[in-house]
PDB file of C-alpha atoms in Angstrom:
ATOM      1  CA  UNK A   1       9.116   3.384  -6.965  1.00  0.00           C
ATOM      2  CA  UNK A   2       7.303   4.217  -3.750  1.00  0.00           C
ATOM      3  CA  UNK A   3       4.266   2.178  -2.668  1.00  0.00           C
ATOM      4  CA  UNK A   4       2.202   5.343  -2.439  1.00  0.00           C
ATOM      5  CA  UNK A   5       2.692   6.123  -6.136  1.00  0.00           C
ATOM      6  CA  UNK A   6       2.048   2.520  -7.201  1.00  0.00           C
ATOM      7  CA  UNK A   7      -1.198   2.330  -5.175  1.00  0.00           C
ATOM      8  CA  UNK A   8      -2.651   5.228  -7.166  1.00  0.00           C
ATOM      9  CA  UNK A   9      -2.458   3.173 -10.363  1.00  0.00           C
ATOM     10  CA  UNK A  10      -3.328  -0.182  -8.751  1.00  0.00           C
ATOM     11  CA  UNK A  11      -6.687   1.173  -7.582  1.00  0.00           C
ATOM     12  CA  UNK A  12      -7.717   1.876 -11.185  1.00  0.00           C
ATOM     13  CA  UNK A  13      -7.570  -1.769 -12.314  1.00  0.00           C
ATOM     14  CA  UNK A  14      -9.106  -3.460  -9.260  1.00  0.00           C
ATOM     15  CA  UNK A  15     -12.333  -5.287 -10.181  1.00  0.00           C
ATOM     16  CA  UNK A  16     -11.954  -4.821 -13.949  1.00  0.00           C
ATOM     17  CA  UNK A  17     -11.692  -7.491 -16.626  1.00  0.00           C
ATOM     18  CA  UNK A  18      -8.172  -8.219 -17.873  1.00  0.00           C
ATOM     19  CA  UNK A  19      -8.612  -6.603 -21.336  1.00  0.00           C
ATOM     20  CA  UNK A  20     -10.167  -3.529 -19.725  1.00  0.00           C
ATOM     21  CA  UNK A  21      -7.358  -3.339 -17.143  1.00  0.00           C
ATOM     22  CA  UNK A  22      -4.764  -3.513 -19.926  1.00  0.00           C
ATOM     23  CA  UNK A  23      -6.465  -0.635 -21.745  1.00  0.00           C
ATOM     24  CA  UNK A  24      -6.513   1.472 -18.573  1.00  0.00           C
ATOM     25  CA  UNK A  25      -2.819   0.827 -17.922  1.00  0.00           C
ATOM     26  CA  UNK A  26      -1.890   1.536 -21.552  1.00  0.00           C
ATOM     27  CA  UNK A  27      -3.344   5.048 -21.326  1.00  0.00           C
ATOM     28  CA  UNK A  28      -2.137   5.880 -17.810  1.00  0.00           C
ATOM     29  CA  UNK A  29       0.864   8.201 -17.925  1.00  0.00           C
ATOM     30  CA  UNK A  30       2.635   7.084 -14.771  1.00  0.00           C
ATOM     31  CA  UNK A  31       5.752   5.001 -14.286  1.00  0.00           C
ATOM     32  CA  UNK A  32       3.806   2.557 -12.118  1.00  0.00           C
ATOM     33  CA  UNK A  33       1.486   1.746 -15.040  1.00  0.00           C
ATOM     34  CA  UNK A  34       4.314   0.097 -16.975  1.00  0.00           C
ATOM     35  CA  UNK A  35       5.359  -1.981 -13.986  1.00  0.00           C
ATOM     36  CA  UNK A  36       1.760  -3.033 -13.315  1.00  0.00           C
ATOM     37  CA  UNK A  37       1.371  -4.047 -16.983  1.00  0.00           C
ATOM     38  CA  UNK A  38       4.276  -6.463 -16.571  1.00  0.00           C
ATOM     39  CA  UNK A  39       2.860  -7.884 -13.334  1.00  0.00           C
ATOM     40  CA  UNK A  40      -0.590  -8.289 -14.938  1.00  0.00           C
ATOM     41  CA  UNK A  41       0.925 -10.024 -17.972  1.00  0.00           C
ATOM     42  CA  UNK A  42       2.808 -12.407 -15.688  1.00  0.00           C
ATOM     43  CA  UNK A  43      -0.379 -13.241 -13.761  1.00  0.00           C
ATOM     44  CA  UNK A  44      -2.325 -13.873 -16.995  1.00  0.00           C
ATOM     45  CA  UNK A  45       0.449 -16.116 -18.337  1.00  0.00           C
ATOM     46  CA  UNK A  46       0.457 -18.110 -15.092  1.00  0.00           C
ATOM     47  CA  UNK A  47      -3.336 -18.538 -15.224  1.00  0.00           C
ATOM     48  CA  UNK A  48      -3.221 -19.744 -18.830  1.00  0.00           C
ATOM     49  CA  UNK A  49      -0.255 -22.092 -18.337  1.00  0.00           C
ATOM     50  CA  UNK A  50      -1.117 -23.545 -14.926  1.00  0.00           C
ATOM     51  CA  UNK A  51      -4.928 -23.557 -14.949  1.00  0.00           C
ATOM     52  CA  UNK A  52      -5.847 -23.341 -18.634  1.00  0.00           C
ATOM     53  CA  UNK A  53      -8.082 -20.289 -18.196  1.00  0.00           C
ATOM     54  CA  UNK A  54      -8.445 -17.928 -21.158  1.00  0.00           C
ATOM     55  CA  UNK A  55      -7.621 -14.256 -20.715  1.00  0.00           C
ATOM     56  CA  UNK A  56     -11.171 -13.144 -21.610  1.00  0.00           C
ATOM     57  CA  UNK A  57     -12.615 -15.098 -18.659  1.00  0.00           C
ATOM     58  CA  UNK A  58     -10.338 -13.472 -16.070  1.00  0.00           C
ATOM     59  CA  UNK A  59     -10.803 -10.341 -13.998  1.00  0.00           C
ATOM     60  CA  UNK A  60      -8.596  -8.566 -11.453  1.00  0.00           C
ATOM     61  CA  UNK A  61      -9.879  -9.801  -8.106  1.00  0.00           C
ATOM     62  CA  UNK A  62      -7.432  -7.876  -5.931  1.00  0.00           C
ATOM     63  CA  UNK A  63      -4.314  -5.741  -6.129  1.00  0.00           C
ATOM     64  CA  UNK A  64      -1.955  -5.123  -3.230  1.00  0.00           C
ATOM     65  CA  UNK A  65       0.997  -2.773  -3.057  1.00  0.00           C
ATOM     66  CA  UNK A  66       3.112  -3.323   0.037  1.00  0.00           C
ATOM     67  CA  UNK A  67       6.271  -1.562   1.093  1.00  0.00           C
ATOM     68  CA  UNK A  68       9.573  -3.181   0.239  1.00  0.00           C
ATOM     69  CA  UNK A  69      13.093  -2.564   1.500  1.00  0.00           C
ATOM     70  CA  UNK A  70      14.158   1.070   1.778  1.00  0.00           C
ATOM     71  CA  UNK A  71      17.582   2.098   0.471  1.00  0.00           C
ATOM     72  CA  UNK A  72      19.132   4.976   2.383  1.00  0.00           C
ATOM     73  CA  UNK A  73      21.285   7.452   0.512  1.00  0.00           C
ATOM     74  CA  UNK A  74      22.963  10.727   1.517  1.00  0.00           C
ATOM     75  CA  UNK A  75      22.883  14.127  -0.160  1.00  0.00           C
ATOM     76  CA  UNK A  76      25.413  16.839   0.685  1.00  0.00           C
ATOM     77  CA  UNK A  77      23.948  20.019   2.153  1.00  0.00           C
ATOM     78  CA  UNK A  78      25.355  23.371   3.224  1.00  0.00           C
ATOM     79  CA  UNK A  79      27.907  23.785   6.043  1.00  0.00           C
ATOM     80  CA  UNK A  80      29.201  20.247   5.727  1.00  0.00           C
ATOM     81  CA  UNK A  81      25.920  18.623   6.659  1.00  0.00           C
ATOM     82  CA  UNK A  82      24.137  15.762   4.936  1.00  0.00           C
ATOM     83  CA  UNK A  83      20.481  14.950   4.371  1.00  0.00           C
ATOM     84  CA  UNK A  84      19.156  11.416   4.299  1.00  0.00           C
ATOM     85  CA  UNK A  85      17.250  10.345   1.191  1.00  0.00           C
ATOM     86  CA  UNK A  86      15.079   7.236   1.396  1.00  0.00           C
ATOM     87  CA  UNK A  87      14.630   5.415  -1.901  1.00  0.00           C
ATOM     88  CA  UNK A  88      11.506   3.352  -1.334  1.00  0.00           C
ATOM     89  CA  UNK A  89      10.634   0.122  -3.111  1.00  0.00           C
ATOM     90  CA  UNK A  90       7.421  -1.877  -3.191  1.00  0.00           C
ATOM     91  CA  UNK A  91       6.002  -5.360  -3.650  1.00  0.00           C
ATOM     92  CA  UNK A  92       3.096  -5.502  -6.117  1.00  0.00           C
ATOM     93  CA  UNK A  93       0.604  -8.396  -5.985  1.00  0.00           C
ATOM     94  CA  UNK A  94      -2.154  -8.943  -8.548  1.00  0.00           C
ATOM     95  CA  UNK A  95      -4.771 -11.661  -7.971  1.00  0.00           C
ATOM     96  CA  UNK A  96      -6.860 -12.851 -10.899  1.00  0.00           C
ATOM     97  CA  UNK A  97     -10.073 -14.873 -10.738  1.00  0.00           C
ATOM     98  CA  UNK A  98     -12.399 -16.453 -13.254  1.00  0.00           C
ATOM     99  CA  UNK A  99     -15.626 -14.586 -13.972  1.00  0.00           C
ATOM    100  CA  UNK A 100     -18.610 -16.382 -12.415  1.00  0.00           C
ATOM    101  CA  UNK A 101     -20.969 -18.041 -14.891  1.00  0.00           C
ATOM    102  CA  UNK A 102     -24.352 -16.438 -15.584  1.00  0.00           C
ATOM    103  CA  UNK A 103     -27.068 -17.483 -13.122  1.00  0.00           C
ATOM    104  CA  UNK A 104     -29.961 -19.622 -14.402  1.00  0.00           C
ATOM    105  CA  UNK A 105     -33.062 -17.781 -15.637  1.00  0.00           C
ATOM    106  CA  UNK A 106     -35.237 -19.344 -12.893  1.00  0.00           C
ATOM    107  CA  UNK A 107     -33.479 -17.402 -10.150  1.00  0.00           C
ATOM    108  CA  UNK A 108     -33.838 -14.104 -11.994  1.00  0.00           C
ATOM    109  CA  UNK A 109     -37.590 -14.694 -12.481  1.00  0.00           C
ATOM    110  CA  UNK A 110     -37.988 -15.231  -8.740  1.00  0.00           C
ATOM    111  CA  UNK A 111     -36.061 -12.069  -8.015  1.00  0.00           C
ATOM    112  CA  UNK A 112     -38.335 -10.070 -10.320  1.00  0.00           C
ATOM    113  CA  UNK A 113     -41.418 -11.500  -8.583  1.00  0.00           C
ATOM    114  CA  UNK A 114     -40.104 -10.395  -5.209  1.00  0.00           C
ATOM    115  CA  UNK A 115     -39.356  -6.900  -6.472  1.00  0.00           C
ATOM    116  CA  UNK A 116     -42.825  -6.555  -8.046  1.00  0.00           C
ATOM    117  CA  UNK A 117     -44.706  -7.205  -4.767  1.00  0.00           C
ATOM    118  CA  UNK A 118     -46.792  -4.140  -3.806  1.00  0.00           C
ATOM    119  CA  UNK A 119     -45.848  -2.187  -0.739  1.00  0.00           C
ATOM    120  CA  UNK A 120     -48.293  -2.235   2.200  1.00  0.00           C
ATOM    121  CA  UNK A 121     -50.669   0.723   2.232  1.00  0.00           C
ATOM    122  CA  UNK A 122     -50.427   3.226   5.024  1.00  0.00           C
ATOM    123  CA  UNK A 123     -53.128   5.539   6.214  1.00  0.00           C
ATOM    124  CA  UNK A 124     -52.258   9.216   6.042  1.00  0.00           C
ATOM    125  CA  UNK A 125     -51.798  10.948   9.371  1.00  0.00           C
ATOM    126  CA  UNK A 126     -54.774  12.978  10.511  1.00  0.00           C
ATOM    127  CA  UNK A 127     -54.339  16.696  10.597  1.00  0.00           C
ATOM    128  CA  UNK A 128     -54.770  18.426  13.919  1.00  0.00           C
ATOM    129  CA  UNK A 129     -57.202  21.268  14.106  1.00  0.00           C
ATOM    130  CA  UNK A 130     -56.025  24.650  15.260  1.00  0.00           C
ATOM    131  CA  UNK A 131     -57.983  24.435  18.528  1.00  0.00           C
ATOM    132  CA  UNK A 132     -56.634  20.987  19.393  1.00  0.00           C
ATOM    133  CA  UNK A 133     -53.039  21.885  18.673  1.00  0.00           C
ATOM    134  CA  UNK A 134     -53.100  25.124  20.638  1.00  0.00           C
ATOM    135  CA  UNK A 135     -51.932  24.524  24.191  1.00  0.00           C
ATOM    136  CA  UNK A 136     -53.078  26.650  27.030  1.00  0.00           C
ATOM    137  CA  UNK A 137     -50.137  28.441  28.581  1.00  0.00           C
ATOM    138  CA  UNK A 138     -49.908  28.877  32.304  1.00  0.00           C
ATOM    139  CA  UNK A 139     -50.950  32.341  33.383  1.00  0.00           C
ATOM    140  CA  UNK A 140     -48.146  34.463  34.732  1.00  0.00           C
ATOM    141  CA  UNK A 141     -48.374  36.865  37.602  1.00  0.00           C
ATOM    142  CA  UNK A 142     -47.513  40.449  36.932  1.00  0.00           C
ATOM    143  CA  UNK A 143     -44.140  41.615  38.226  1.00  0.00           C
ATOM    144  CA  UNK A 144     -44.076  43.122  41.697  1.00  0.00           C
ATOM    145  CA  UNK A 145     -43.468  46.811  41.881  1.00  0.00           C
ATOM    146  CA  UNK A 146     -40.407  47.965  43.738  1.00  0.00           C
ATOM    147  CA  UNK A 147     -40.933  50.122  46.734  1.00  0.00           C
ATOM    148  CA  UNK A 148     -38.805  53.208  46.806  1.00  0.00           C
ATOM    149  CA  UNK A 149     -38.064  55.173  49.926  1.00  0.00           C
ATOM    150  CA  UNK A 150     -37.640  58.831  49.596  1.00  0.00           C
TER     151      UNK A 150
END
């Protein structure tokens, strides 16, 4: 499968939790969705076996789809000619990370206090009167009359 087609599906699961990403892939009707499901399952199994992290605590930190080797094939065309067909492959990488723990309540109270601070008051701009805003234009001389010779 081409990297371009796989990237379309990989963008849908980036940043989502693992159960949510599985649901998205289950209802995506593309060939790449099935392949990405297998890669995601492999990454979750590695996280559980190697690091002891439960699936519910994981989210998809990053997904990369890079180009792989390209197989070149030939297709017969008219007048004895051939056309080259490139069968593209790709390398799919899925990085999982543990969800960060909830911040303490003290920090959120400080954030609310900062947001609640009143904005500094500004004085409204003074309106200009009609006489003050009207500029005096420079007086123009009348056009010179042309002299005609008869």
